CSV table of C-alpha atoms and ligand atoms in Angstrom, one decimal:
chain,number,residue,atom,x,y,z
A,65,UNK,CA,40.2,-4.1,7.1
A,66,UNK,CA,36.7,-3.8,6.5
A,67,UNK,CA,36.0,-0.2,5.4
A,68,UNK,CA,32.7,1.5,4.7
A,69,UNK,CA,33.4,0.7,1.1
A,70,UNK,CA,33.6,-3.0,1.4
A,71,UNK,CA,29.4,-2.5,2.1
A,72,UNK,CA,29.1,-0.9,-1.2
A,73,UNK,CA,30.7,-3.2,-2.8
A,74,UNK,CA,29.4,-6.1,-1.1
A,75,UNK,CA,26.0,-5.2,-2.7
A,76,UNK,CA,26.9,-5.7,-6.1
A,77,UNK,CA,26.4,-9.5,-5.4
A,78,UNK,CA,22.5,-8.9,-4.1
A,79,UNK,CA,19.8,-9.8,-6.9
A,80,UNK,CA,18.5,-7.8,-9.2
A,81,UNK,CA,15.0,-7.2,-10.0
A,82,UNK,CA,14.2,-7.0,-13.6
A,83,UNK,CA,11.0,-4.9,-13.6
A,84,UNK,CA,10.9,-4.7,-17.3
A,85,UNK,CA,10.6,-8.2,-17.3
A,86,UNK,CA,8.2,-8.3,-14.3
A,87,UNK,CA,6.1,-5.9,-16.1
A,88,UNK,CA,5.8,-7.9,-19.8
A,89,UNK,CA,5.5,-10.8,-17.8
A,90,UNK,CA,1.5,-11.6,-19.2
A,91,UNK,CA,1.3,-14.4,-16.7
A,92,UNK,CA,1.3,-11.4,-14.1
A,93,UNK,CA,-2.0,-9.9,-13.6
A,94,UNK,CA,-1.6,-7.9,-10.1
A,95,UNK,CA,0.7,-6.3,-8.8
A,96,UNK,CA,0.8,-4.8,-5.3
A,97,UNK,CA,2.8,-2.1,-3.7
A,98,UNK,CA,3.2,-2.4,-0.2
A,99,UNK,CA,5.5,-0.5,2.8
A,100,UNK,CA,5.6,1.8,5.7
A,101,UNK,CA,4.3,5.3,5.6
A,102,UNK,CA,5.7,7.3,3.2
A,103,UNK,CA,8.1,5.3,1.5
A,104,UNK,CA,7.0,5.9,-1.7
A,105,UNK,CA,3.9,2.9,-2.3
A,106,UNK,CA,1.9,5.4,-4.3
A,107,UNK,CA,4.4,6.9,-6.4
A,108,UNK,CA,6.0,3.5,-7.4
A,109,UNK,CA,2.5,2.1,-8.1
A,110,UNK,CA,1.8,5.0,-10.8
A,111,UNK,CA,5.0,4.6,-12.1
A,112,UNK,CA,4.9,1.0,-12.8
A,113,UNK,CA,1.3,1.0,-14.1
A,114,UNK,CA,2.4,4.2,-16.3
A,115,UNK,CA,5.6,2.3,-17.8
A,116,UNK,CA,3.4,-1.2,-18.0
A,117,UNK,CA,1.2,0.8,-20.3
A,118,UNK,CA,3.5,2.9,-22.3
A,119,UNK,CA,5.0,-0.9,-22.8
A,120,UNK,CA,2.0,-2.2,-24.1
A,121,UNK,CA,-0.4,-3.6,-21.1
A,122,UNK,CA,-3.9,-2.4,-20.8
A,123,UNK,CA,-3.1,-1.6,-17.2
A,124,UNK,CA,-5.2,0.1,-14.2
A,125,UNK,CA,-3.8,1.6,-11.3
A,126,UNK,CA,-5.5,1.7,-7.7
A,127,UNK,CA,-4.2,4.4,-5.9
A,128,UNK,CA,-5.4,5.4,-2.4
A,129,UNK,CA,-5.0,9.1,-1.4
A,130,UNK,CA,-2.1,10.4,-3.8
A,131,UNK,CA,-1.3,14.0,-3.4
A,132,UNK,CA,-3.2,16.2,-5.0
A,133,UNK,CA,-0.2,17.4,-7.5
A,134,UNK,CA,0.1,13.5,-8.9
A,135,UNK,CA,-4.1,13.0,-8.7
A,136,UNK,CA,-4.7,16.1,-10.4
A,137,UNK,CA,-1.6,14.6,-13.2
A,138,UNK,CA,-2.9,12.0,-13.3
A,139,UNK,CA,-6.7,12.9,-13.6
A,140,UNK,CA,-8.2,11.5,-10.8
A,141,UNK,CA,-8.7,13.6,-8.4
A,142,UNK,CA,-12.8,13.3,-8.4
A,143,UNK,CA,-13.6,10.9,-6.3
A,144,UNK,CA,-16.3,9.1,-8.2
A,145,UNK,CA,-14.7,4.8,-7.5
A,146,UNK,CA,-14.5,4.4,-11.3
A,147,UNK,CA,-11.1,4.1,-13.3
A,148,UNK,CA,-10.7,7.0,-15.4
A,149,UNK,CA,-7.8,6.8,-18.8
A,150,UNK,CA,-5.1,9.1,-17.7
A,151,UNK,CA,-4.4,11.5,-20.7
A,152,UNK,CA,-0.8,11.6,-21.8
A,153,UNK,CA,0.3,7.9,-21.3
A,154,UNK,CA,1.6,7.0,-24.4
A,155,UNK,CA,-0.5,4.4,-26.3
A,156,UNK,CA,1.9,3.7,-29.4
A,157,UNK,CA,2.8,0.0,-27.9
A,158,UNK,CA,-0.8,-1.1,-27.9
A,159,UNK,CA,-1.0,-0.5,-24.2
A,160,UNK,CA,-3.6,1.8,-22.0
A,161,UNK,CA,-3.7,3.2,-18.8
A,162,UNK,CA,-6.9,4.0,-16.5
A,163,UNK,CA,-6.6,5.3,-12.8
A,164,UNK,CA,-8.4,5.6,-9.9
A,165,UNK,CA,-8.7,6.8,-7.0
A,166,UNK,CA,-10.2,4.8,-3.9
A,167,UNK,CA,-12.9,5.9,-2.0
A,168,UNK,CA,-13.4,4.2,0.9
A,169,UNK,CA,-16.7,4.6,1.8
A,170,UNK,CA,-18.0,4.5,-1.3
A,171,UNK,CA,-16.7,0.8,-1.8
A,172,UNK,CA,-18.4,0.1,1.5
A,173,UNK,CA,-21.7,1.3,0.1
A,174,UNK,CA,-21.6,-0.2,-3.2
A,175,UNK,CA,-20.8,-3.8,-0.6
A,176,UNK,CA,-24.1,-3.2,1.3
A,177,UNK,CA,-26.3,-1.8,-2.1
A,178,UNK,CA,-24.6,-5.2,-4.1
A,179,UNK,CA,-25.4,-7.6,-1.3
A,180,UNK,CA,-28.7,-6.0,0.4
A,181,UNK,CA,-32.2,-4.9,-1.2
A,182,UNK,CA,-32.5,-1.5,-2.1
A,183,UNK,CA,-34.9,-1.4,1.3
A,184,UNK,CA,-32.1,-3.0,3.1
A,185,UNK,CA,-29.4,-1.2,1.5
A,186,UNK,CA,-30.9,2.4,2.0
A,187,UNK,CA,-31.3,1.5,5.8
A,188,UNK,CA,-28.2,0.7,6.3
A,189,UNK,CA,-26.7,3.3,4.8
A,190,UNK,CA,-28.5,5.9,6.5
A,191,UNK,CA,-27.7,4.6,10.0
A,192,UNK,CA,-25.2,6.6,11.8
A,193,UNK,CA,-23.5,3.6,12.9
A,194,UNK,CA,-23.0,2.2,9.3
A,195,UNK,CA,-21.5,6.2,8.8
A,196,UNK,CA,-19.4,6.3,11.3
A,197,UNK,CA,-17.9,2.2,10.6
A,198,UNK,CA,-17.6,3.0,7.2
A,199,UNK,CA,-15.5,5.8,7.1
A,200,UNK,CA,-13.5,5.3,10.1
A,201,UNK,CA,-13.0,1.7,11.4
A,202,UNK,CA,-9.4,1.3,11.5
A,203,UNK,CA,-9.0,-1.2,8.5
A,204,UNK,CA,-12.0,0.0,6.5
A,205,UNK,CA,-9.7,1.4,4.1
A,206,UNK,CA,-7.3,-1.7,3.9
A,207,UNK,CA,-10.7,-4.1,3.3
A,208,UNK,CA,-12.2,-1.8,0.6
A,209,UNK,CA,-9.0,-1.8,-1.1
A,210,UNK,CA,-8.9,-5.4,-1.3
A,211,UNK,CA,-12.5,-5.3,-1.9
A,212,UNK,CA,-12.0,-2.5,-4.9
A,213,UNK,CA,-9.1,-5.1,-6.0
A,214,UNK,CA,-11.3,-7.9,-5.8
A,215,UNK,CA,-14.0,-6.0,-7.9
A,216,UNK,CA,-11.5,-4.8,-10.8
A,217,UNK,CA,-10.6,-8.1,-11.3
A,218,UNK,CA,-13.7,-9.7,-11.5
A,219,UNK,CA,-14.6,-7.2,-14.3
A,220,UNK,CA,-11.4,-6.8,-15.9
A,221,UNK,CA,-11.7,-10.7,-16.2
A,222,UNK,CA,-15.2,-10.8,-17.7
A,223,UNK,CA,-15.0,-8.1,-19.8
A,224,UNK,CA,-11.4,-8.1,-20.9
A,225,UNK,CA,-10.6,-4.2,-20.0
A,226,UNK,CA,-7.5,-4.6,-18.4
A,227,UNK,CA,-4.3,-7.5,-18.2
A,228,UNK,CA,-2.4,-5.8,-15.5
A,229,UNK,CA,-4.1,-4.2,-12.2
A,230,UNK,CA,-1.4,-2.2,-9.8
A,231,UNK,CA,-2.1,-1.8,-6.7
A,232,UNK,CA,-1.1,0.9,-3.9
A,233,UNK,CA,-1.8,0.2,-0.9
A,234,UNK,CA,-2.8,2.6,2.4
A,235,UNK,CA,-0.7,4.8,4.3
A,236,UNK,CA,-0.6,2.6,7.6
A,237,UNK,CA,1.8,2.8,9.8
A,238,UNK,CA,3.1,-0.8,9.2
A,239,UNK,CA,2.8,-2.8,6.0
A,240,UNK,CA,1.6,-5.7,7.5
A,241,UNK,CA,-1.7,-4.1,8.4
A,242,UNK,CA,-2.8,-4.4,4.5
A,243,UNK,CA,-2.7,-8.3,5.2
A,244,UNK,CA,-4.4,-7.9,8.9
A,245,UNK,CA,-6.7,-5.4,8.6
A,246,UNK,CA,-9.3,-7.2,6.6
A,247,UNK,CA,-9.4,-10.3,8.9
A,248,UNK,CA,-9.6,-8.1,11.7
A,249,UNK,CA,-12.8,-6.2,10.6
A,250,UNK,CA,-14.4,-9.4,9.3
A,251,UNK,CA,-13.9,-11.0,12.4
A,252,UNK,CA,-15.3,-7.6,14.1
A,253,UNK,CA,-18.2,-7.9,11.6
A,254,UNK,CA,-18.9,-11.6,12.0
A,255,UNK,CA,-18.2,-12.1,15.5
A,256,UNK,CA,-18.7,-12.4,19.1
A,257,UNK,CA,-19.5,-8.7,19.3
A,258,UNK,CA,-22.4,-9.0,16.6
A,259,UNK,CA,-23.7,-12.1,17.8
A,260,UNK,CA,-24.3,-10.8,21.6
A,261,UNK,CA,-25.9,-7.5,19.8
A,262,UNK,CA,-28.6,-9.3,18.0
A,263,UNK,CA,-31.1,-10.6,19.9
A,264,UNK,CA,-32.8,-12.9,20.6
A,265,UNK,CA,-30.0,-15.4,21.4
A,266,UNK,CA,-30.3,-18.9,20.0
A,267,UNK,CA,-29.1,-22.1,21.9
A,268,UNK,CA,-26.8,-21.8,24.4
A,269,UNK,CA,-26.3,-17.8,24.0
A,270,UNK,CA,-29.9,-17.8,25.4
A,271,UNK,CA,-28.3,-17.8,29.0
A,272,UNK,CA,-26.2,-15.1,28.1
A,273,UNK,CA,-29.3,-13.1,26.9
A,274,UNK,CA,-30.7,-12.3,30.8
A,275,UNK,CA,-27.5,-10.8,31.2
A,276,UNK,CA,-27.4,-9.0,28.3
A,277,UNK,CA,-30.9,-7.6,28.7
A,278,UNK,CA,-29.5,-5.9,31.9
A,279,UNK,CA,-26.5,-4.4,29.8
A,280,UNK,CA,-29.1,-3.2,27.4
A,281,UNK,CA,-31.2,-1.5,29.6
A,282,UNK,CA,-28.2,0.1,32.0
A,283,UNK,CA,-27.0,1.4,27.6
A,284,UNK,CA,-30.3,2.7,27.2
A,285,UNK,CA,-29.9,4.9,30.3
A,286,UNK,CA,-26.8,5.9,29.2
A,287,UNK,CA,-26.9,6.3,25.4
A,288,UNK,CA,-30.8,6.5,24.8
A,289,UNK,CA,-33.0,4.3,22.8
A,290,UNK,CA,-32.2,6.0,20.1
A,291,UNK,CA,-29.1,5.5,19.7
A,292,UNK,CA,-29.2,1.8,21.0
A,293,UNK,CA,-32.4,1.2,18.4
A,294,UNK,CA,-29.7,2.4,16.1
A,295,UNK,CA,-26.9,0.0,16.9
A,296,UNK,CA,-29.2,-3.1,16.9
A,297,UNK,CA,-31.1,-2.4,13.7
A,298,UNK,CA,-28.0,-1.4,12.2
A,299,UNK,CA,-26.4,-5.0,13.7
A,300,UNK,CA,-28.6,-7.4,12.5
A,301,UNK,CA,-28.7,-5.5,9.0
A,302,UNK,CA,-24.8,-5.7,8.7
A,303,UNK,CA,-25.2,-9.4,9.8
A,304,UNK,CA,-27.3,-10.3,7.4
A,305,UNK,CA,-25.2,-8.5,4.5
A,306,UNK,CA,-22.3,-9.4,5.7
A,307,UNK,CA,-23.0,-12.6,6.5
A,308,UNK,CA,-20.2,-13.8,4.1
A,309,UNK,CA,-17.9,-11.3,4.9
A,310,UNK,CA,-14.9,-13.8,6.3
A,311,UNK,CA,-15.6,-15.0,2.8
A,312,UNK,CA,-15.1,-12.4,0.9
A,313,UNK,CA,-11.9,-11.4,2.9
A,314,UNK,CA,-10.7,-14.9,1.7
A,315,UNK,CA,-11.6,-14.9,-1.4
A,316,UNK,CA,-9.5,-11.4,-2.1
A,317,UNK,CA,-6.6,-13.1,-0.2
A,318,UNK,CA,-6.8,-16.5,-2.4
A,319,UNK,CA,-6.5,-14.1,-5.1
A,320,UNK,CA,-3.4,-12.2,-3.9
A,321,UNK,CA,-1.4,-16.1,-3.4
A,322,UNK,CA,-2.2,-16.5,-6.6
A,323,UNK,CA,1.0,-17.2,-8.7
A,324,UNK,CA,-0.3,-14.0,-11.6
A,325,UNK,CA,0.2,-11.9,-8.5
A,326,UNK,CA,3.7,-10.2,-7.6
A,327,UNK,CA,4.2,-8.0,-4.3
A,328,UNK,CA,6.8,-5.6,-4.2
A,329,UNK,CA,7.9,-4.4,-1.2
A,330,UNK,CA,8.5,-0.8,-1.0
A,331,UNK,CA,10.9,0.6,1.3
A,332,UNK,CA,13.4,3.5,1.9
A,333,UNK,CA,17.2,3.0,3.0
A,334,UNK,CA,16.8,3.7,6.8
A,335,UNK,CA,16.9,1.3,9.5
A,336,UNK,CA,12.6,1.3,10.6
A,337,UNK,CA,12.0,0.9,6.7
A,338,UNK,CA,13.8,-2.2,6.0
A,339,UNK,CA,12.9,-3.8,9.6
A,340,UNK,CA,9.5,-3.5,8.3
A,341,UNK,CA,10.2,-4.6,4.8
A,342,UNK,CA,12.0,-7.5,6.5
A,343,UNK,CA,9.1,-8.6,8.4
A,344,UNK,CA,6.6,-7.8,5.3
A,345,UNK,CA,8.9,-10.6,3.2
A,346,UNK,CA,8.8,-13.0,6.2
A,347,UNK,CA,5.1,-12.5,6.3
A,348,UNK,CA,4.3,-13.3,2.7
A,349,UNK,CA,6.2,-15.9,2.5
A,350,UNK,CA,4.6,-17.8,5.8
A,351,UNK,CA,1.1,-16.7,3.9
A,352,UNK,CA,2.1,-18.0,0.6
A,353,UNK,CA,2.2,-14.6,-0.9
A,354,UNK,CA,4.6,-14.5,-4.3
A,355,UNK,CA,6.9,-11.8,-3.5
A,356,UNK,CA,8.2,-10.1,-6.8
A,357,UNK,CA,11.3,-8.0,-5.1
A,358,UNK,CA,12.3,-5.0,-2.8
A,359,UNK,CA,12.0,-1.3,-4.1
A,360,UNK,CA,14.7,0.5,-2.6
A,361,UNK,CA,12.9,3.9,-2.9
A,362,UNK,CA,14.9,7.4,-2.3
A,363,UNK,CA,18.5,6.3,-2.5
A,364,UNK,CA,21.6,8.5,-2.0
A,365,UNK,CA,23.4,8.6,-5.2
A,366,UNK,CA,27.0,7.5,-5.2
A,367,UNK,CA,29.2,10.8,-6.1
A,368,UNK,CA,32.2,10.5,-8.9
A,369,UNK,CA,34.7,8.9,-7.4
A,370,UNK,CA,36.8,6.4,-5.5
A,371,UNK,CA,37.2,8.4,-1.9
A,372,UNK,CA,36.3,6.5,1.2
A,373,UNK,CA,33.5,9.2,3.1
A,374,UNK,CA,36.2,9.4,5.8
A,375,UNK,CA,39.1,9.2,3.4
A,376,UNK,CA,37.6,12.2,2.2
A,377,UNK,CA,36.9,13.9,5.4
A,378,UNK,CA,40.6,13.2,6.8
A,379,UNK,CA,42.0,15.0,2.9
A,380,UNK,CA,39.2,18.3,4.1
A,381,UNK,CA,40.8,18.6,7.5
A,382,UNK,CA,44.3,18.1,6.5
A,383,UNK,CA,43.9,21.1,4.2
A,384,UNK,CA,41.5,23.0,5.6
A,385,UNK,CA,44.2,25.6,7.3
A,386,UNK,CA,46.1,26.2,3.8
A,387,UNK,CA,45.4,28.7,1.3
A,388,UNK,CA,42.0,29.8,0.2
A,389,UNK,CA,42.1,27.6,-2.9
A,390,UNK,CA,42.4,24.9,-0.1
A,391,UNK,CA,39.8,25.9,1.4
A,392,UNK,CA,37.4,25.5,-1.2
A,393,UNK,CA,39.1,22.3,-2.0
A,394,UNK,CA,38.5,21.4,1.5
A,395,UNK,CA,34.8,22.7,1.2
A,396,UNK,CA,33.7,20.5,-1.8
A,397,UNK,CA,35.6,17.1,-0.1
A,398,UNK,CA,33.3,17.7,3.1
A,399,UNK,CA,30.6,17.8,0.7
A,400,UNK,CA,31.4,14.7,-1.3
A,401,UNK,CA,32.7,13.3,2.3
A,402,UNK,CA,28.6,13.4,3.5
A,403,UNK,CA,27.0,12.0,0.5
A,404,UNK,CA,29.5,9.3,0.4
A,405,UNK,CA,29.0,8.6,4.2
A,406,UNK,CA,25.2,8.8,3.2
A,407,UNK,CA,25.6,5.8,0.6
A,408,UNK,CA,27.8,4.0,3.0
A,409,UNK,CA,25.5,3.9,5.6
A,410,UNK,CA,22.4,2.8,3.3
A,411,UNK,CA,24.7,0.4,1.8
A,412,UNK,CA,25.3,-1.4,5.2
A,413,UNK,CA,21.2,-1.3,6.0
A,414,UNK,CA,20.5,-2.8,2.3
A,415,UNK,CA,23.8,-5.7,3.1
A,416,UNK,CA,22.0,-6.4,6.5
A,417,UNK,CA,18.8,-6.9,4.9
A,418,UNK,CA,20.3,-9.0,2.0
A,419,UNK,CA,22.4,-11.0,4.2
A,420,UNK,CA,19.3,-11.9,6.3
A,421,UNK,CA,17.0,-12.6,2.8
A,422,UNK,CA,19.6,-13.0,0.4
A,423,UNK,CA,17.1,-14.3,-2.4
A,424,UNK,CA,15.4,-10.8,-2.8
A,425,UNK,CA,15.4,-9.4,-5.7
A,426,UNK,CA,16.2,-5.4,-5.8
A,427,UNK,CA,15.6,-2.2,-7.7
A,428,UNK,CA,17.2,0.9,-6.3
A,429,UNK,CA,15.4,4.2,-6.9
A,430,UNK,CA,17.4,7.3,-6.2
A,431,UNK,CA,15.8,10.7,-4.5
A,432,UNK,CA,15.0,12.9,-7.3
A,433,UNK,CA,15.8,16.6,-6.9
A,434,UNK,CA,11.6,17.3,-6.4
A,435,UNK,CA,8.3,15.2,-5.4
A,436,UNK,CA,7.0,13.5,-8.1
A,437,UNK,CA,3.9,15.2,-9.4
A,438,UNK,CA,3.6,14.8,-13.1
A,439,UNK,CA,4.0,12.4,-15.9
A,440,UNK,CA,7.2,13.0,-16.4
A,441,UNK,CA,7.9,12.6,-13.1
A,442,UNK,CA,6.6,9.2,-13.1
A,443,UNK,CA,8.4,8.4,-16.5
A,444,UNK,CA,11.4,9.0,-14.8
A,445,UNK,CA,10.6,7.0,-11.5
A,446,UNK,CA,9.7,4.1,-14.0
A,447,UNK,CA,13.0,4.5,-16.3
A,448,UNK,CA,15.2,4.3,-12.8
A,449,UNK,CA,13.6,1.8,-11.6
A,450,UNK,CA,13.8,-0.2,-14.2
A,451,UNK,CA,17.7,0.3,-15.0
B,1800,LIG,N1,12.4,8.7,-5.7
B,1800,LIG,C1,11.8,9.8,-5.2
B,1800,LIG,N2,12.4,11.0,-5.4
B,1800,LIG,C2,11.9,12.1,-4.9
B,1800,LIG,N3,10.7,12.2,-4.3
B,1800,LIG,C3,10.0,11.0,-4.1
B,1800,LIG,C4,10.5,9.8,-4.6
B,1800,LIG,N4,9.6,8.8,-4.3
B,1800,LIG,C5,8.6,9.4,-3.7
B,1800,LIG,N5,8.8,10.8,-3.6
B,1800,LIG,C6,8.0,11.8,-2.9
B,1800,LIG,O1,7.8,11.4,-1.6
B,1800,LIG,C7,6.5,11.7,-1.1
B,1800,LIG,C8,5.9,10.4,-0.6
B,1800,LIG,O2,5.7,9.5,-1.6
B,1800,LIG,P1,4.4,8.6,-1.7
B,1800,LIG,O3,3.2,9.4,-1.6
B,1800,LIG,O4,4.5,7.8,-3.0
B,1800,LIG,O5,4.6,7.6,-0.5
B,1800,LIG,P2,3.6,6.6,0.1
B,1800,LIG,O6,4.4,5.4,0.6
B,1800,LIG,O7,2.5,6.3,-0.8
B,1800,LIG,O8,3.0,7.4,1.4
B,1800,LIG,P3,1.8,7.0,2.3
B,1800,LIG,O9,2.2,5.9,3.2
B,1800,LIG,O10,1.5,8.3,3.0
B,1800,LIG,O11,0.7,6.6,1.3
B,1800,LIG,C9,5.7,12.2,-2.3
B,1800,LIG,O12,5.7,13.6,-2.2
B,1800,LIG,C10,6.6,11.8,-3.5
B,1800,LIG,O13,6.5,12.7,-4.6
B,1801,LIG,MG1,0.4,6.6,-0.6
């Protein structure tokens, strides 16, 4: 018969990740946290970059928009773009620990005021289409934080500050938009749509530009000459900063194949989680992305005991009409009987997943009783994971 149990105990042949050894690893020099929404990306970041440090790494963490519990913990909840030490990491081992919080547009601006003259730079940030593409593009935020990344490195690399940067990565919808967000917007930037925009056409594109003159003037009537004044200046300013923008995207992306990178995968034990997770793994490995391991993030703890879930329900019903003391009895084996069905069930997901990628390596974090807001909280996150 293959009971619920078997699942459970079929995982005990799945690999483990040893994140201690992940995290003393000095060949490692990023490491990035990605998943779905909500899984847990940020809290597993700050938890690894707090128990890298406390183990002796000069580490910085890149979180983007914790809650304001952990940022205020962890001392970052100014947005000023520059890592700040968090106070209360425990420095005995040698080790260090900044933060920071990103800020997308600011990253954007300090792109345009590195790459343009201050001229340049102050009329492009002032143009209301630069405001608008900078704080609300979808994939702005998943650039700057491989543009922040790319930026830590460089200086932690020059000037020696850090060994280790952790990375958290946005709250998309789907993991894989970290990976195609960039190339989307630098295609956006570099493109088609840029090089209609600025005129006047060279070679060929000169036949396009009668056409386009007509499409100018029918946007003049409708959005003004204002604003369409706006859109061109603010074109052909973007294209000449960003005129290595694919490049940049690349160069950020050569950085995470890198071998001193590791992902981790972040996920929770239900079904849309691990899908994603599943396609995340596929995806880095077709990219050539080193993939550390999966993060099993908010898992049901197995109660005491040998009990079956149904084992347990079918002993609840059978003495459910007895005696008071039975009832009670019967009470506490329904209770057992759900968390056990709970671990069951996320033991079949996490079998289905391992059977599919069988050479993943896995941590298993349980749900704590509360959010993780504090220090300690982190501590803790860091010590389970780690077991
Ligand atoms: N193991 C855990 N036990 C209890 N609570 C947890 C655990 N892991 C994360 N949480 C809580 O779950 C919530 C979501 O976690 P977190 O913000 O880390 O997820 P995220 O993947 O970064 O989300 P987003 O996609 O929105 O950025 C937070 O309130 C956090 O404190
Ligand atoms: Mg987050």
């Amino acid at each position: 018969m293959s009971g619920p149990t078997d699942a459970v105990a079929a995982l005990a042949g799945v690999a483990h990740l040893d994140v201690d050894a992940l995290l003393d690893d000095r060949g490692i020099g990023i490491i990035v946290c990605c998943g779905s929404g909500g899984v847990g990306k940020t809290t597993t970041s700050a938890a690894l970059a707090l128990r890298a440090a406390e183990r002796g790494r000069k580490v910085v963490v890149l979180t983007i928009d914790p809650a304001r519990r952990l940022a205020q913990a962890m001392g970052i909840e100014s947005l000023d773009n520059t890592p700040r030490p968090v106070a209360g990491a425990d420095e005995a081992a040698g080790g260090h620990l900044d933060a920071m919080m990103l800020d997308m547009k600011r990253t954007f601006d300090e792109v345009v005021e590195s790459q343009a003259s201050p001229e340049k730079a102050r009329q492009i940030l002032e143009n209301p289409f630069y405001v608008a593409l900078s704080s609300s593009f979808a994939g702005t935020q998943e650039y700057m934080a491989m543009e922040k990344l790319g930026q830590i490195q460089r200086d932690a690399q020059r000037d020696g500050t850090y060994d280790l940067v952790v990375v958290d990565t946005p709250p998309s919808r789907s993991a894989l938009d970290f990976l195609d967000a960039p190339e989307r917007l630098s295609s956006f930037l570099d493109g088609r749509f840029i090089r209609l925009m600025l005129a006047p056409a060279r070679g060929p594109a000169r036949l396009m530009t009668a056409g386009l003159g007509i499409i100018t003037g029918a946007l003049t009537k409708i959005l003004g000459a204002q604003v369409l004044r706006d859109l061109q200046t603010f074109v052909a300013a973007i294209d000449t900063v960003f005129g290595g923008f694919r490049q940049r995207a690349m160069a950020t992306y050569a950085l995470l194949q890198d071998d001193r990178t590791a992902f981790l995968v972040v996920a929770a034990p239900e079904p849309d989680a691990l899908r994603e997770a599943a396609y995340f793994v596929d995806r880095l490995s077709s990219d050539r992305m080193p993939l550390a391991g999966l993060v099993v993030n908010r898992a049901s703890e197995q109660p005491e005991g040998d009990l079956s879930g149904d084992a347990a329900y079918a002993a609840a019903e059978r003495l459910r009409d007895g005696d008071p003391d039975g009832a009670v009895t019967a009470g506490l084996l329904r209770l057992y009987a759900d968390q056990q069905r709970l671990v069951e069930r996320e033991a079949r997901l996490r079998s289905r997943f391992a059977a599919a990628h069988p050479t993943v390596a896995t941590a298993v974090v349980p749900a704590l009783p509360s959010d993780v807001h504090d220090l300690d909280g982190l501590r803790r996150v860091g010590e389970l994971i780690a077991r």
